PDB file of C-alpha atoms in Angstrom:
ATOM      1  CA  UNK A1292     -73.650 212.594  74.394  1.00 93.00           C
ATOM      2  CA  UNK A1293     -75.372 209.288  74.657  1.00 96.00           C
ATOM      3  CA  UNK A1294     -76.121 207.670  78.036  1.00 97.00           C
ATOM      4  CA  UNK A1295     -75.549 203.971  78.774  1.00 96.00           C
ATOM      5  CA  UNK A1296     -76.049 201.584  81.672  1.00 95.00           C
ATOM      6  CA  UNK A1297     -73.028 200.585  83.782  1.00 94.00           C
ATOM      7  CA  UNK A1298     -72.187 197.648  81.507  1.00 94.00           C
ATOM      8  CA  UNK A1299     -72.290 199.972  78.462  1.00 94.00           C
ATOM      9  CA  UNK A1300     -74.602 197.499  76.741  1.00 94.00           C
ATOM     10  CA  UNK A1301     -77.887 199.405  76.670  1.00 95.00           C
ATOM     11  CA  UNK A1302     -78.526 203.039  75.852  1.00 96.00           C
ATOM     12  CA  UNK A1303     -80.714 204.939  78.325  1.00 96.00           C
ATOM     13  CA  UNK A1304     -82.891 207.691  76.889  1.00 96.00           C
ATOM     14  CA  UNK A1305     -84.503 209.226  79.970  1.00 95.00           C
ATOM     15  CA  UNK A1306     -82.676 208.359  83.207  1.00 95.00           C
ATOM     16  CA  UNK A1307     -84.301 209.035  86.579  1.00 95.00           C
ATOM     17  CA  UNK A1308     -81.770 211.310  88.290  1.00 94.00           C
ATOM     18  CA  UNK A1309     -83.401 210.725  91.659  1.00 92.00           C
ATOM     19  CA  UNK A1310     -82.082 207.153  91.419  1.00 94.00           C
ATOM     20  CA  UNK A1311     -78.554 207.771  90.086  1.00 96.00           C
ATOM     21  CA  UNK A1312     -76.051 210.109  88.485  1.00 96.00           C
ATOM     22  CA  UNK A1313     -73.980 210.416  85.287  1.00 97.00           C
ATOM     23  CA  UNK A1314     -70.276 209.710  84.981  1.00 97.00           C
ATOM     24  CA  UNK A1315     -68.203 210.532  81.899  1.00 97.00           C
ATOM     25  CA  UNK A1316     -66.767 207.494  80.136  1.00 97.00           C
ATOM     26  CA  UNK A1317     -65.749 206.169  76.733  1.00 97.00           C
ATOM     27  CA  UNK A1318     -67.287 203.511  74.507  1.00 95.00           C
ATOM     28  CA  UNK A1319     -65.122 201.448  72.153  1.00 94.00           C
ATOM     29  CA  UNK A1320     -66.343 202.083  68.606  1.00 94.00           C
ATOM     30  CA  UNK A1321     -63.727 200.271  66.507  1.00 96.00           C
ATOM     31  CA  UNK A1322     -60.322 198.628  66.678  1.00 96.00           C
ATOM     32  CA  UNK A1323     -57.972 199.581  63.859  1.00 96.00           C
ATOM     33  CA  UNK A1324     -55.161 197.167  63.001  1.00 95.00           C
ATOM     34  CA  UNK A1325     -51.601 198.294  62.411  1.00 96.00           C
ATOM     35  CA  UNK A1326     -50.627 199.023  58.817  1.00 94.00           C
ATOM     36  CA  UNK A1327     -47.145 198.405  57.460  1.00 94.00           C
ATOM     37  CA  UNK A1328     -45.484 200.904  55.154  1.00 95.00           C
ATOM     38  CA  UNK A1329     -45.701 200.097  51.465  1.00 94.00           C
ATOM     39  CA  UNK A1330     -43.590 201.733  48.758  1.00 95.00           C
ATOM     40  CA  UNK A1331     -45.340 202.878  45.635  1.00 95.00           C
ATOM     41  CA  UNK A1332     -44.947 200.483  42.715  1.00 96.00           C
ATOM     42  CA  UNK A1333     -45.807 201.095  39.123  1.00 96.00           C
ATOM     43  CA  UNK A1334     -44.576 201.103  35.567  1.00 95.00           C
ATOM     44  CA  UNK A1335     -43.955 203.479  32.665  1.00 94.00           C
ATOM     45  CA  UNK A1336     -46.443 203.278  29.879  1.00 95.00           C
ATOM     46  CA  UNK A1337     -45.800 204.693  26.436  1.00 93.00           C
ATOM     47  CA  UNK A1338     -48.645 206.930  25.294  1.00 93.00           C
ATOM     48  CA  UNK A1339     -47.218 208.109  21.956  1.00 94.00           C
ATOM     49  CA  UNK A1340     -44.128 207.461  19.780  1.00 93.00           C
ATOM     50  CA  UNK A1341     -42.712 210.012  17.349  1.00 94.00           C
ATOM     51  CA  UNK A1342     -40.696 209.522  14.089  1.00 93.00           C
ATOM     52  CA  UNK A1343     -37.655 211.246  15.599  1.00 92.00           C
ATOM     53  CA  UNK A1344     -37.512 208.579  18.311  1.00 90.00           C
ATOM     54  CA  UNK A1345     -39.215 210.620  21.043  1.00 93.00           C
ATOM     55  CA  UNK A1346     -41.897 209.165  23.264  1.00 93.00           C
ATOM     56  CA  UNK A1347     -44.659 210.438  25.549  1.00 94.00           C
ATOM     57  CA  UNK A1348     -44.680 208.254  28.666  1.00 95.00           C
ATOM     58  CA  UNK A1349     -46.816 208.193  31.779  1.00 95.00           C
ATOM     59  CA  UNK A1350     -46.178 206.645  35.185  1.00 95.00           C
ATOM     60  CA  UNK A1351     -48.972 204.217  36.034  1.00 95.00           C
ATOM     61  CA  UNK A1352     -49.337 203.360  39.746  1.00 95.00           C
ATOM     62  CA  UNK A1353     -49.942 199.674  40.309  1.00 95.00           C
ATOM     63  CA  UNK A1354     -49.659 199.764  44.141  1.00 95.00           C
ATOM     64  CA  UNK A1355     -50.135 203.138  45.884  1.00 95.00           C
ATOM     65  CA  UNK A1356     -47.723 204.142  48.644  1.00 95.00           C
ATOM     66  CA  UNK A1357     -48.926 203.683  52.184  1.00 94.00           C
ATOM     67  CA  UNK A1358     -47.378 205.119  55.330  1.00 95.00           C
ATOM     68  CA  UNK A1359     -47.069 202.949  58.401  1.00 95.00           C
ATOM     69  CA  UNK A1360     -49.646 203.385  61.163  1.00 95.00           C
ATOM     70  CA  UNK A1361     -49.716 201.821  64.599  1.00 96.00           C
ATOM     71  CA  UNK A1362     -52.785 199.952  65.778  1.00 96.00           C
ATOM     72  CA  UNK A1363     -55.289 202.119  67.651  1.00 96.00           C
ATOM     73  CA  UNK A1364     -58.759 202.047  69.152  1.00 97.00           C
ATOM     74  CA  UNK A1365     -61.493 204.537  68.311  1.00 96.00           C
ATOM     75  CA  UNK A1366     -63.725 205.685  71.185  1.00 96.00           C
ATOM     76  CA  UNK A1367     -66.928 207.697  71.588  1.00 96.00           C
ATOM     77  CA  UNK A1368     -67.385 209.983  74.592  1.00 97.00           C
ATOM     78  CA  UNK A1369     -70.457 208.870  76.546  1.00 97.00           C
ATOM     79  CA  UNK A1370     -72.098 209.125  79.955  1.00 97.00           C
ATOM     80  CA  UNK A1371     -72.708 206.097  82.146  1.00 97.00           C
ATOM     81  CA  UNK A1372     -75.722 206.155  84.468  1.00 97.00           C
ATOM     82  CA  UNK A1373     -74.569 204.975  87.898  1.00 97.00           C
ATOM     83  CA  UNK A1374     -77.403 203.998  90.247  1.00 96.00           C
ATOM     84  CA  UNK A1375     -77.150 205.225  93.839  1.00 96.00           C
ATOM     85  CA  UNK A1376     -76.514 202.582  96.484  1.00 96.00           C
ATOM     86  CA  UNK A1377     -79.217 201.951  99.068  1.00 95.00           C
ATOM     87  CA  UNK A1378     -77.299 203.977 101.660  1.00 94.00           C
ATOM     88  CA  UNK A1379     -76.840 206.860  99.186  1.00 95.00           C
ATOM     89  CA  UNK A1380     -80.592 206.837  98.447  1.00 94.00           C
ATOM     90  CA  UNK A1381     -81.387 206.920 102.156  1.00 92.00           C
ATOM     91  CA  UNK A1382     -78.918 209.760 102.680  1.00 93.00           C
ATOM     92  CA  UNK A1383     -80.441 211.742  99.778  1.00 93.00           C
ATOM     93  CA  UNK A1384     -83.963 211.224 101.177  1.00 92.00           C
ATOM     94  CA  UNK A1385     -82.795 212.380 104.619  1.00 94.00           C
ATOM     95  CA  UNK A1386     -81.114 215.469 103.098  1.00 94.00           C
ATOM     96  CA  UNK A1387     -84.303 216.287 101.182  1.00 94.00           C
ATOM     97  CA  UNK A1388     -86.303 216.024 104.416  1.00 95.00           C
ATOM     98  CA  UNK A1389     -83.795 218.273 106.199  1.00 95.00           C
ATOM     99  CA  UNK A1390     -84.157 220.907 103.484  1.00 95.00           C
ATOM    100  CA  UNK A1391     -87.945 220.633 103.615  1.00 92.00           C
ATOM    101  CA  UNK A1392     -87.821 220.845 107.424  1.00 94.00           C
ATOM    102  CA  UNK A1393     -85.778 224.056 107.221  1.00 93.00           C
ATOM    103  CA  UNK A1394     -88.304 225.593 104.824  1.00 91.00           C
ATOM    104  CA  UNK A1395     -91.545 224.397 106.425  1.00 91.00           C
ATOM    105  CA  UNK A1396     -90.840 223.932 110.115  1.00 92.00           C
ATOM    106  CA  UNK A1397     -88.088 226.238 111.280  1.00 91.00           C
ATOM    107  CA  UNK A1398     -89.786 229.331 109.879  1.00 88.00           C
ATOM    108  CA  UNK A1399     -92.745 228.550 112.167  1.00 90.00           C
ATOM    109  CA  UNK A1400     -90.996 227.483 115.363  1.00 90.00           C
ATOM    110  CA  UNK A1401     -88.488 230.346 115.156  1.00 89.00           C
ATOM    111  CA  UNK A1402     -91.217 232.964 115.524  1.00 89.00           C
ATOM    112  CA  UNK A1403     -90.964 235.331 118.461  1.00 90.00           C
ATOM    113  CA  UNK A1404     -92.571 235.206 121.908  1.00 91.00           C
ATOM    114  CA  UNK A1405     -95.338 237.563 120.818  1.00 91.00           C
ATOM    115  CA  UNK A1406     -96.631 234.846 118.478  1.00 89.00           C
ATOM    116  CA  UNK A1407     -96.118 232.059 121.044  1.00 91.00           C
ATOM    117  CA  UNK A1408     -97.976 234.047 123.735  1.00 92.00           C
ATOM    118  CA  UNK A1409    -101.104 233.982 121.557  1.00 92.00           C
ATOM    119  CA  UNK A1410    -101.163 230.167 121.328  1.00 92.00           C
ATOM    120  CA  UNK A1411    -103.466 228.064 123.471  1.00 94.00           C
ATOM    121  CA  UNK A1412    -102.033 225.256 125.606  1.00 94.00           C
ATOM    122  CA  UNK A1413    -103.465 222.751 123.121  1.00 95.00           C
ATOM    123  CA  UNK A1414    -101.805 224.556 120.173  1.00 93.00           C
ATOM    124  CA  UNK A1415     -98.459 224.653 122.025  1.00 94.00           C
ATOM    125  CA  UNK A1416     -98.638 220.916 122.686  1.00 94.00           C
ATOM    126  CA  UNK A1417     -99.552 220.240 119.038  1.00 94.00           C
ATOM    127  CA  UNK A1418     -96.743 222.556 117.855  1.00 94.00           C
ATOM    128  CA  UNK A1419     -94.258 220.809 120.145  1.00 94.00           C
ATOM    129  CA  UNK A1420     -95.274 217.362 118.860  1.00 95.00           C
ATOM    130  CA  UNK A1421     -95.088 218.589 115.251  1.00 95.00           C
ATOM    131  CA  UNK A1422     -91.624 220.092 115.848  1.00 95.00           C
ATOM    132  CA  UNK A1423     -90.397 216.868 117.458  1.00 95.00           C
ATOM    133  CA  UNK A1424     -91.738 214.853 114.497  1.00 95.00           C
ATOM    134  CA  UNK A1425     -89.831 217.155 112.117  1.00 95.00           C
ATOM    135  CA  UNK A1426     -86.628 216.753 114.132  1.00 95.00           C
ATOM    136  CA  UNK A1427     -86.977 212.969 113.753  1.00 94.00           C
ATOM    137  CA  UNK A1428     -88.054 213.100 110.082  1.00 94.00           C
ATOM    138  CA  UNK A1429     -84.625 212.304 108.572  1.00 93.00           C
ATOM    139  CA  UNK A1430     -84.491 209.104 110.655  1.00 91.00           C
ATOM    140  CA  UNK A1431     -88.161 208.111 110.225  1.00 93.00           C
ATOM    141  CA  UNK A1432     -88.249 209.074 106.552  1.00 90.00           C
ATOM    142  CA  UNK A1433     -91.614 210.808 106.909  1.00 92.00           C
ATOM    143  CA  UNK A1434     -92.557 214.461 106.879  1.00 94.00           C
ATOM    144  CA  UNK A1435     -95.282 215.255 109.410  1.00 95.00           C
ATOM    145  CA  UNK A1436     -98.439 217.089 108.387  1.00 92.00           C
ATOM    146  CA  UNK A1437     -98.546 220.583 109.802  1.00 91.00           C
ATOM    147  CA  UNK A1438    -101.297 221.572 112.195  1.00 92.00           C
ATOM    148  CA  UNK A1439    -104.216 223.125 110.327  1.00 89.00           C
ATOM    149  CA  UNK A1440    -104.069 226.365 112.356  1.00 90.00           C
ATOM    150  CA  UNK A1441    -100.471 227.231 111.348  1.00 87.00           C
ATOM    151  CA  UNK A1442    -100.372 230.083 108.884  1.00 78.00           C
ATOM    152  CA  UNK A1443     -97.238 230.511 106.814  1.00 66.00           C
ATOM    153  CA  UNK A1444     -96.090 234.021 106.078  1.00 57.00           C
TER     154      UNK A1444
END
């Protein structure tokens, strides 16, 4: 199906789905007027005459019959690209940061005491600051850089 902007005036060929979503809709293609019923009209035409008075005749249609039809509109199924509102964009960015935080941060800070016992006081302070920055990331909109000494497993 084709994709259009919200006003259905311009076709969009490669929408950026990070900025909006698709909604099913219809596009008016044509308006068809009502048609009144018309009876067939025609005449008999003589094709051949015979000496005994017989004739070959054929019905010639002058006006073909037409059945009545109500007026109707013809539509095409389309998608409309609906841009996200500013608040929806902010919410999506925050959700993306939460998912990234779960993958990058929680797997590190949820390690056991055996791992924590091997950290220096400086590393613990850096880890604590990094964890706090991740907790605030959905509100700040920024993902903190991980300390260089953290190894992911």
